[in-house]
Structure formats: structure tokens, C-alpha cells
Amino acid sequence: MQAAAHKDELQVVVRARDLASYVFAATAGSPKKFRSTFVYRLQNLSLDVVEHIWRANAIRVEGPDGVPSPDRLERRVGFQREALVSLRLLCYLAQIAREQGCLLMRQLKCISEQADEVSRLLVSWSSSDRRRYGG
């Protein structure tokens, strides 16, 4: 399921939203007994990824004078790092959910593939920021 993307929207934002949408769709049919242990946690982690990316993107590294701020860069990188941690937790929890019968193998595979793509884009974005702003 592809989210409608604006032409100026970062690809990592689009992919993270796609991942969150898929997690919600994949867990919608999960057995009731897994709601509080896996479903809500998977859904919340997917939303955390989107939130951290949005927060990182909202930080303007360059100040009003056009000079990059090391503090702002570090805050942005911190949110990017939080998004990566949430992605790793999401994948780990999805693996356990699969083992317990909460997710199907194809659902786990799709979540893993999408999470890998978001991770790759996040790492590229973070590396680009560090090169660009000298962090």
C-alpha cells in the first residue's frame, strides 16, 4: 500500500508511513489474545519511527544566519538514531510475533523488507547530514 506522496516529501518519510500502514493492516487480523502483547506494541513502534523521522526533519540545522549549528545537528541525528532503534525493535518484536503465531511468515517478510528500506534511507540521510554539516 503506497501512501500518496508530495513531490517535496523526503523518501524516508514516505517509506516510514508505508511501513506503519502495513503494520496496521497486517496486525488487524491478528488473534485477540495478541492485542496487548504484540499488536499494540508493533503499531506503536511503527508510529514511533514516523514520529522520530518527522521530528528529525523539523530541525533546521542551519541557523537564521545560515551557519550550521552543531547542537541542532546533534539533535537531528539523535532523532534519526531513535528512529533506527525503533525500527530494530519493531523487527525483533515482529520476529517474536511470528514465532508465537501473531503474524504470518509473509507479513514478517514484508515488515522486514520495508524496515530495511527505511533503515537504509535513514542511514543515508544521517551520513549526508554529517558530510554536509561537518558533524
C-alpha positions in Angstrom: 0.0 0.0 0.0 1.6 3.2 -1.2 0.9 6.5 0.7 0.2 9.5 -1.5 3.5 11.4 -1.5 4.1 15.1 -2.1 6.8 15.8 -4.5 8.8 17.6 -1.8 8.4 14.9 0.8 11.5 13.0 1.9 11.5 9.4 0.6 12.3 8.2 4.1 9.1 9.8 5.4 7.1 8.2 2.6 8.6 4.7 3.2 8.2 5.0 7.0 4.5 5.9 6.5 4.1 2.9 4.2 5.6 0.7 6.8 3.3 2.0 9.5 0.3 1.5 7.2 1.4 -2.1 6.5 1.9 -2.9 10.2 -1.6 -1.7 11.0 -3.1 -3.7 8.1 -1.0 -6.9 8.9 -2.0 -6.8 12.6 -5.7 -6.0 12.0 -6.5 -9.7 11.7 -4.2 -10.9 14.5 -5.8 -13.1 17.1 -7.4 -11.1 20.0 -5.1 -12.7 22.6 -2.1 -10.9 21.0 -3.5 -7.4 21.1 -1.8 -6.2 24.3 1.4 -8.1 23.8 2.2 -7.7 20.2 -0.3 -5.8 18.1 -0.3 -2.5 20.1 3.4 -2.6 20.5 4.1 -3.2 16.8 1.7 -0.5 15.9 3.2 2.0 18.4 6.7 1.2 17.3 5.8 1.8 13.7 4.3 5.2 14.7 7.4 6.0 16.7 9.5 5.5 13.6 7.4 8.0 11.7 7.4 10.4 14.6 11.2 10.4 15.1 11.7 11.0 11.4 9.3 13.9 11.4 11.0 15.4 14.4 14.4 15.0 12.8 13.2 16.6 9.6 11.7 19.5 11.5 15.1 20.5 12.9 16.8 23.1 10.7 20.5 22.6 11.1 21.4 26.0 9.8 20.5 28.9 12.0 19.0 32.2 10.8 22.5 33.3 9.8 22.9 30.3 7.5 25.6 28.8 9.7 25.2 25.2 10.7 24.7 24.6 14.4 26.4 21.6 15.9 23.7 21.4 18.6 20.9 21.3 16.1 22.8 18.7 14.0 23.2 16.5 17.1 19.5 16.8 17.9 18.6 15.8 14.4 21.0 12.9 14.4 19.5 11.9 17.8 16.0 11.6 16.3 17.4 9.7 13.3 19.1 7.3 15.8 15.9 6.9 17.8 14.1 6.0 14.5 16.7 3.4 13.8 16.4 1.9 17.3 12.6 1.8 17.0 13.0 0.0 13.6 15.2 -2.6 15.1 12.8 -3.1 18.0 9.9 -3.4 15.5 11.8 -6.1 13.5 12.7 -8.0 16.7 9.2 -7.9 18.0 7.8 -8.9 14.6 10.0 -11.9 14.7 8.8 -13.0 18.1 5.2 -12.3 17.0 5.7 -14.6 14.0 7.1 -17.3 16.3 4.0 -17.0 18.5 1.6 -17.1 15.6 0.5 -13.5 15.7 2.0 -12.8 12.2 2.2 -14.9 9.1 5.7 -15.5 7.5 4.8 -13.3 4.5 3.8 -10.5 6.9 7.1 -10.8 8.8 9.0 -10.8 5.5 7.2 -7.7 4.2 7.7 -5.8 7.5 11.4 -6.8 7.5 11.9 -5.7 3.9 10.2 -2.3 4.4 12.1 -1.7 7.7 15.4 -2.5 5.9 14.5 0.1 3.2 13.6 2.7 5.9 16.9 1.9 7.7 18.9 2.3 4.6 17.3 5.6 3.8 17.8 6.8 7.4 21.5 5.9 7.4 22.0 7.6 4.1 20.2 10.8 5.3 22.2 10.8 8.5 25.5 10.3 6.6 24.6 13.1 4.2 23.8 15.4 7.1 27.2 14.7 8.7 29.0 15.3 5.4 27.1 18.4 4.6 27.3 20.0 8.0 30.6 18.5 9.2 29.3 16.5 12.1 
